[in-house]
Amino acid sequence: FNIVRLHGQVREGTAAPGAESVPLDVLRGHGIDYLALGHLHNYRSFRLDERGTAAYSGCLEGRGFDECGPCGFVLLDTDTQDGRIASRFIPFASRCLYSVPCDVTGCESDAEVYERIGIALTSSRAAEQDMVRLELTGSLEYGCSPDPALVRNEWADCYHYFDYTDSTVPVVHSEDFLCDATLK
């Protein structure tokens, strides 16, 4: 069996634009049964050519919210009936990281925002042992501003770790301030 280990970002073609690039066309057709890749921290598997497969195994445990989803390793079985390598991903991490977006566009009250947060978290795949980062997105009406401490307190006990970011933009209707004495 020909197993090759390389570290880098795979690229189509023969030219490698950077030091950490792996040009796939240079590797195809050389009898590689399995190409074990490192560099990307999420599992991804693909056909290399007629004979071989390639995979990024990812990392054993997610270390940041850029490494969301299942983490683990790839198990290779060389004792197969057809004489080929069989590979399968084995989830290993004791907890997963999830970045959960929550669009709050159109909410007119904090209660509506909290309701959408609950729906977004419930519909995510995150479980009690997981680490979750909630990100509020969209636009919020003027006067609607969910309390970050309340959001953290409400959902922090539901997960091993809970974080919250607010990436919303306020919606301001200028006509609402036409008769305001402070408008200049």
PDB file of C-alpha atoms in Angstrom:
ATOM      1  CA  PHE A   1       0.000   0.000   0.000  1.00  0.00           C
ATOM      2  CA  ASN A   2       1.219   3.471  -0.826  1.00  0.00           C
ATOM      3  CA  ILE A   3       0.253   5.947   1.878  1.00  0.00           C
ATOM      4  CA  VAL A   4       1.528   9.503   1.520  1.00  0.00           C
ATOM      5  CA  ARG A   5       1.407  12.211   4.197  1.00  0.00           C
ATOM      6  CA  LEU A   6       1.546  15.878   3.211  1.00  0.00           C
ATOM      7  CA  HIS A   7       0.786  19.149   4.909  1.00  0.00           C
ATOM      8  CA  GLY A   8      -0.790  21.967   2.932  1.00  0.00           C
ATOM      9  CA  GLN A   9      -3.760  23.325   1.042  1.00  0.00           C
ATOM     10  CA  VAL A  10      -4.667  21.216  -2.000  1.00  0.00           C
ATOM     11  CA  ARG A  11      -4.874  22.983  -5.341  1.00  0.00           C
ATOM     12  CA  GLU A  12      -5.914  21.810  -8.779  1.00  0.00           C
ATOM     13  CA  GLY A  13      -3.189  21.935 -11.404  1.00  0.00           C
ATOM     14  CA  THR A  14       0.543  21.361 -11.371  1.00  0.00           C
ATOM     15  CA  ALA A  15       1.889  24.692 -10.116  1.00  0.00           C
ATOM     16  CA  ALA A  16       2.081  25.332  -6.394  1.00  0.00           C
ATOM     17  CA  PRO A  17       1.597  29.073  -5.727  1.00  0.00           C
ATOM     18  CA  GLY A  18       2.803  28.864  -2.133  1.00  0.00           C
ATOM     19  CA  ALA A  19       4.998  26.872   0.184  1.00  0.00           C
ATOM     20  CA  GLU A  20       2.000  25.181   1.806  1.00  0.00           C
ATOM     21  CA  SER A  21       0.261  24.276  -1.462  1.00  0.00           C
ATOM     22  CA  VAL A  22      -0.238  20.706  -2.604  1.00  0.00           C
ATOM     23  CA  PRO A  23      -0.733  20.536  -6.412  1.00  0.00           C
ATOM     24  CA  LEU A  24      -3.035  17.549  -6.987  1.00  0.00           C
ATOM     25  CA  ASP A  25      -2.139  16.976 -10.644  1.00  0.00           C
ATOM     26  CA  VAL A  26       1.464  16.211  -9.636  1.00  0.00           C
ATOM     27  CA  LEU A  27       0.231  13.455  -7.286  1.00  0.00           C
ATOM     28  CA  ARG A  28      -2.372  11.836  -9.530  1.00  0.00           C
ATOM     29  CA  GLY A  29      -1.429   8.685 -11.438  1.00  0.00           C
ATOM     30  CA  HIS A  30       1.511   7.747  -9.204  1.00  0.00           C
ATOM     31  CA  GLY A  31      -0.022   4.754  -7.436  1.00  0.00           C
ATOM     32  CA  ILE A  32      -1.036   6.537  -4.244  1.00  0.00           C
ATOM     33  CA  ASP A  33      -3.630   4.503  -2.351  1.00  0.00           C
ATOM     34  CA  TYR A  34      -4.248   7.059   0.372  1.00  0.00           C
ATOM     35  CA  LEU A  35      -3.140  10.678   0.689  1.00  0.00           C
ATOM     36  CA  ALA A  36      -3.249  11.818   4.325  1.00  0.00           C
ATOM     37  CA  LEU A  37      -3.403  15.605   4.405  1.00  0.00           C
ATOM     38  CA  GLY A  38      -2.877  18.078   7.198  1.00  0.00           C
ATOM     39  CA  HIS A  39      -3.490  21.839   7.321  1.00  0.00           C
ATOM     40  CA  LEU A  40      -7.282  22.114   7.338  1.00  0.00           C
ATOM     41  CA  HIS A  41      -8.854  21.353  10.697  1.00  0.00           C
ATOM     42  CA  ASN A  42     -12.157  19.944   9.444  1.00  0.00           C
ATOM     43  CA  TYR A  43     -12.662  16.445   8.037  1.00  0.00           C
ATOM     44  CA  ARG A  44     -12.894  16.338   4.257  1.00  0.00           C
ATOM     45  CA  SER A  45     -12.428  13.329   1.964  1.00  0.00           C
ATOM     46  CA  PHE A  46     -12.257  13.146  -1.826  1.00  0.00           C
ATOM     47  CA  ARG A  47     -11.104  10.920  -4.710  1.00  0.00           C
ATOM     48  CA  LEU A  48      -7.506  11.540  -5.731  1.00  0.00           C
ATOM     49  CA  ASP A  49      -7.633   9.448  -8.909  1.00  0.00           C
ATOM     50  CA  GLU A  50      -8.859   6.015 -10.075  1.00  0.00           C
ATOM     51  CA  ARG A  51      -6.788   4.257  -7.428  1.00  0.00           C
ATOM     52  CA  GLY A  52      -6.543   6.527  -4.426  1.00  0.00           C
ATOM     53  CA  THR A  53      -8.454   8.686  -2.043  1.00  0.00           C
ATOM     54  CA  ALA A  54      -7.345  11.702  -0.046  1.00  0.00           C
ATOM     55  CA  ALA A  55      -8.557  13.183   3.205  1.00  0.00           C
ATOM     56  CA  TYR A  56      -7.982  15.912   5.699  1.00  0.00           C
ATOM     57  CA  SER A  57      -8.588  14.217   9.029  1.00  0.00           C
ATOM     58  CA  GLY A  58      -9.108  17.494  10.837  1.00  0.00           C
ATOM     59  CA  CYS A  59      -8.114  17.764  14.477  1.00  0.00           C
ATOM     60  CA  LEU A  60      -8.977  15.560  17.432  1.00  0.00           C
ATOM     61  CA  GLU A  61     -10.604  18.374  19.431  1.00  0.00           C
ATOM     62  CA  GLY A  62     -11.815  21.711  18.114  1.00  0.00           C
ATOM     63  CA  ARG A  63      -9.685  24.546  19.449  1.00  0.00           C
ATOM     64  CA  GLY A  64     -11.663  27.550  18.262  1.00  0.00           C
ATOM     65  CA  PHE A  65     -14.894  28.521  16.546  1.00  0.00           C
ATOM     66  CA  ASP A  66     -13.153  28.276  13.172  1.00  0.00           C
ATOM     67  CA  GLU A  67     -13.058  24.486  13.769  1.00  0.00           C
ATOM     68  CA  CYS A  68     -16.767  23.817  14.186  1.00  0.00           C
ATOM     69  CA  GLY A  69     -18.497  20.484  13.825  1.00  0.00           C
ATOM     70  CA  PRO A  70     -17.367  16.926  14.504  1.00  0.00           C
ATOM     71  CA  CYS A  71     -13.650  16.368  15.150  1.00  0.00           C
ATOM     72  CA  GLY A  72     -11.834  13.075  15.110  1.00  0.00           C
ATOM     73  CA  PHE A  73      -9.470  10.929  13.052  1.00  0.00           C
ATOM     74  CA  VAL A  74      -9.440   8.714   9.968  1.00  0.00           C
ATOM     75  CA  LEU A  75      -9.086   4.974  10.492  1.00  0.00           C
ATOM     76  CA  LEU A  76      -7.447   3.065   7.634  1.00  0.00           C
ATOM     77  CA  ASP A  77      -8.282  -0.627   7.119  1.00  0.00           C
ATOM     78  CA  THR A  78      -5.785  -2.429   4.887  1.00  0.00           C
ATOM     79  CA  ASP A  79      -7.285  -5.885   5.450  1.00  0.00           C
ATOM     80  CA  THR A  80     -10.138  -5.670   2.953  1.00  0.00           C
ATOM     81  CA  GLN A  81     -11.571  -8.289   0.594  1.00  0.00           C
ATOM     82  CA  ASP A  82     -10.713  -6.309  -2.537  1.00  0.00           C
ATOM     83  CA  GLY A  83      -7.126  -5.473  -1.490  1.00  0.00           C
ATOM     84  CA  ARG A  84      -7.783  -1.753  -1.301  1.00  0.00           C
ATOM     85  CA  ILE A  85      -7.598   0.616   1.635  1.00  0.00           C
ATOM     86  CA  ALA A  86     -10.903   1.383   3.317  1.00  0.00           C
ATOM     87  CA  SER A  87     -11.042   4.600   5.301  1.00  0.00           C
ATOM     88  CA  ARG A  88     -13.635   5.992   7.648  1.00  0.00           C
ATOM     89  CA  PHE A  89     -13.898   9.026   9.851  1.00  0.00           C
ATOM     90  CA  ILE A  90     -14.110   8.296  13.581  1.00  0.00           C
ATOM     91  CA  PRO A  91     -15.581  11.118  15.700  1.00  0.00           C
ATOM     92  CA  PHE A  92     -13.344  11.447  18.746  1.00  0.00           C
ATOM     93  CA  ALA A  93     -13.907  14.816  20.403  1.00  0.00           C
ATOM     94  CA  SER A  94     -15.672  14.877  23.735  1.00  0.00           C
ATOM     95  CA  ARG A  95     -17.447  18.034  22.617  1.00  0.00           C
ATOM     96  CA  CYS A  96     -18.035  19.909  19.384  1.00  0.00           C
ATOM     97  CA  LEU A  97     -17.903  23.613  18.669  1.00  0.00           C
ATOM     98  CA  TYR A  98     -20.841  25.278  16.963  1.00  0.00           C
ATOM     99  CA  SER A  99     -21.253  28.778  15.626  1.00  0.00           C
ATOM    100  CA  VAL A 100     -24.989  29.418  15.571  1.00  0.00           C
ATOM    101  CA  PRO A 101     -26.224  32.355  13.475  1.00  0.00           C
ATOM    102  CA  CYS A 102     -29.502  33.974  14.440  1.00  0.00           C
ATOM    103  CA  ASP A 103     -31.069  36.515  12.081  1.00  0.00           C
ATOM    104  CA  VAL A 104     -33.194  38.927  14.103  1.00  0.00           C
ATOM    105  CA  THR A 105     -34.275  41.133  11.200  1.00  0.00           C
ATOM    106  CA  GLY A 106     -37.855  42.286  11.693  1.00  0.00           C
ATOM    107  CA  CYS A 107     -37.957  41.792  15.458  1.00  0.00           C
ATOM    108  CA  GLU A 108     -39.741  44.706  17.110  1.00  0.00           C
ATOM    109  CA  SER A 109     -39.103  43.818  20.744  1.00  0.00           C
ATOM    110  CA  ASP A 110     -36.481  42.178  22.891  1.00  0.00           C
ATOM    111  CA  ALA A 111     -38.951  39.372  23.610  1.00  0.00           C
ATOM    112  CA  GLU A 112     -39.071  38.558  19.880  1.00  0.00           C
ATOM    113  CA  VAL A 113     -35.255  38.532  19.755  1.00  0.00           C
ATOM    114  CA  TYR A 114     -35.087  36.109  22.715  1.00  0.00           C
ATOM    115  CA  GLU A 115     -37.677  33.886  21.036  1.00  0.00           C
ATOM    116  CA  ARG A 116     -35.619  33.745  17.822  1.00  0.00           C
ATOM    117  CA  ILE A 117     -32.486  32.978  19.822  1.00  0.00           C
ATOM    118  CA  GLY A 118     -34.264  30.051  21.464  1.00  0.00           C
ATOM    119  CA  ILE A 119     -35.416  28.722  18.089  1.00  0.00           C
ATOM    120  CA  ALA A 120     -31.925  29.066  16.559  1.00  0.00           C
ATOM    121  CA  LEU A 121     -30.242  27.272  19.458  1.00  0.00           C
ATOM    122  CA  THR A 122     -32.865  24.520  19.613  1.00  0.00           C
ATOM    123  CA  SER A 123     -32.639  23.877  15.865  1.00  0.00           C
ATOM    124  CA  SER A 124     -28.825  23.713  15.929  1.00  0.00           C
ATOM    125  CA  ARG A 125     -27.099  20.368  16.426  1.00  0.00           C
ATOM    126  CA  ALA A 126     -25.403  21.585  19.600  1.00  0.00           C
ATOM    127  CA  ALA A 127     -25.812  19.394  22.690  1.00  0.00           C
ATOM    128  CA  GLU A 128     -25.290  20.080  26.387  1.00  0.00           C
ATOM    129  CA  GLN A 129     -21.615  19.021  26.352  1.00  0.00           C
ATOM    130  CA  ASP A 130     -20.791  21.263  23.352  1.00  0.00           C
ATOM    131  CA  MET A 131     -19.365  24.764  23.051  1.00  0.00           C
ATOM    132  CA  VAL A 132     -21.600  27.307  21.337  1.00  0.00           C
ATOM    133  CA  ARG A 133     -21.089  30.790  19.974  1.00  0.00           C
ATOM    134  CA  LEU A 134     -24.343  32.544  19.153  1.00  0.00           C
ATOM    135  CA  GLU A 135     -24.085  35.335  16.599  1.00  0.00           C
ATOM    136  CA  LEU A 136     -26.954  37.748  16.195  1.00  0.00           C
ATOM    137  CA  THR A 137     -27.168  38.984  12.608  1.00  0.00           C
ATOM    138  CA  GLY A 138     -29.502  41.189  10.611  1.00  0.00           C
ATOM    139  CA  SER A 139     -30.999  44.534  11.497  1.00  0.00           C
ATOM    140  CA  LEU A 140     -32.788  45.650  14.656  1.00  0.00           C
ATOM    141  CA  GLU A 141     -35.361  48.381  14.965  1.00  0.00           C
ATOM    142  CA  TYR A 142     -34.441  51.453  16.986  1.00  0.00           C
ATOM    143  CA  GLY A 143     -35.087  50.830  20.670  1.00  0.00           C
ATOM    144  CA  CYS A 144     -34.751  47.068  20.385  1.00  0.00           C
ATOM    145  CA  SER A 145     -31.556  46.056  22.142  1.00  0.00           C
ATOM    146  CA  PRO A 146     -31.289  42.648  23.789  1.00  0.00           C
ATOM    147  CA  ASP A 147     -29.319  42.626  27.032  1.00  0.00           C
ATOM    148  CA  PRO A 148     -26.058  40.635  26.544  1.00  0.00           C
ATOM    149  CA  ALA A 149     -25.984  39.637  30.225  1.00  0.00           C
ATOM    150  CA  LEU A 150     -29.540  38.296  29.997  1.00  0.00           C
ATOM    151  CA  VAL A 151     -28.706  36.340  26.832  1.00  0.00           C
ATOM    152  CA  ARG A 152     -25.651  34.786  28.507  1.00  0.00           C
ATOM    153  CA  ASN A 153     -27.512  34.025  31.736  1.00  0.00           C
ATOM    154  CA  GLU A 154     -30.455  32.472  29.909  1.00  0.00           C
ATOM    155  CA  TRP A 155     -28.458  30.021  27.796  1.00  0.00           C
ATOM    156  CA  ALA A 156     -25.043  29.622  29.483  1.00  0.00           C
ATOM    157  CA  ASP A 157     -26.193  26.682  31.616  1.00  0.00           C
ATOM    158  CA  CYS A 158     -27.442  24.812  28.542  1.00  0.00           C
ATOM    159  CA  TYR A 159     -23.932  24.174  27.165  1.00  0.00           C
ATOM    160  CA  HIS A 160     -20.414  23.433  28.376  1.00  0.00           C
ATOM    161  CA  TYR A 161     -19.424  26.886  27.061  1.00  0.00           C
ATOM    162  CA  PHE A 162     -21.626  29.641  25.671  1.00  0.00           C
ATOM    163  CA  ASP A 163     -20.529  32.866  24.001  1.00  0.00           C
ATOM    164  CA  TYR A 164     -22.528  35.599  22.359  1.00  0.00           C
ATOM    165  CA  THR A 165     -21.700  38.197  19.716  1.00  0.00           C
ATOM    166  CA  ASP A 166     -23.963  40.893  18.355  1.00  0.00           C
ATOM    167  CA  SER A 167     -23.313  41.695  14.687  1.00  0.00           C
ATOM    168  CA  THR A 168     -26.634  43.430  14.116  1.00  0.00           C
ATOM    169  CA  VAL A 169     -27.000  46.868  12.605  1.00  0.00           C
ATOM    170  CA  PRO A 170     -29.604  49.341  13.847  1.00  0.00           C
ATOM    171  CA  VAL A 171     -32.452  50.432  11.593  1.00  0.00           C
ATOM    172  CA  VAL A 172     -33.141  54.122  11.938  1.00  0.00           C
ATOM    173  CA  HIS A 173     -36.240  55.649  10.366  1.00  0.00           C
ATOM    174  CA  SER A 174     -35.378  59.349  10.009  1.00  0.00           C
ATOM    175  CA  GLU A 175     -39.075  60.305   9.823  1.00  0.00           C
ATOM    176  CA  ASP A 176     -39.450  59.194  13.456  1.00  0.00           C
ATOM    177  CA  PHE A 177     -37.160  62.081  14.486  1.00  0.00           C
ATOM    178  CA  LEU A 178     -38.539  64.899  12.323  1.00  0.00           C
ATOM    179  CA  CYS A 179     -40.066  66.790  15.261  1.00  0.00           C
ATOM    180  CA  ASP A 180     -37.325  65.923  17.731  1.00  0.00           C
ATOM    181  CA  ALA A 181     -35.930  69.068  19.386  1.00  0.00           C
ATOM    182  CA  THR A 182     -32.391  67.681  19.262  1.00  0.00           C
ATOM    183  CA  LEU A 183     -32.389  67.075  15.501  1.00  0.00           C
ATOM    184  CA  LYS A 184     -30.015  69.444  13.720  1.00  0.00           C
TER     185      LYS A 184
END
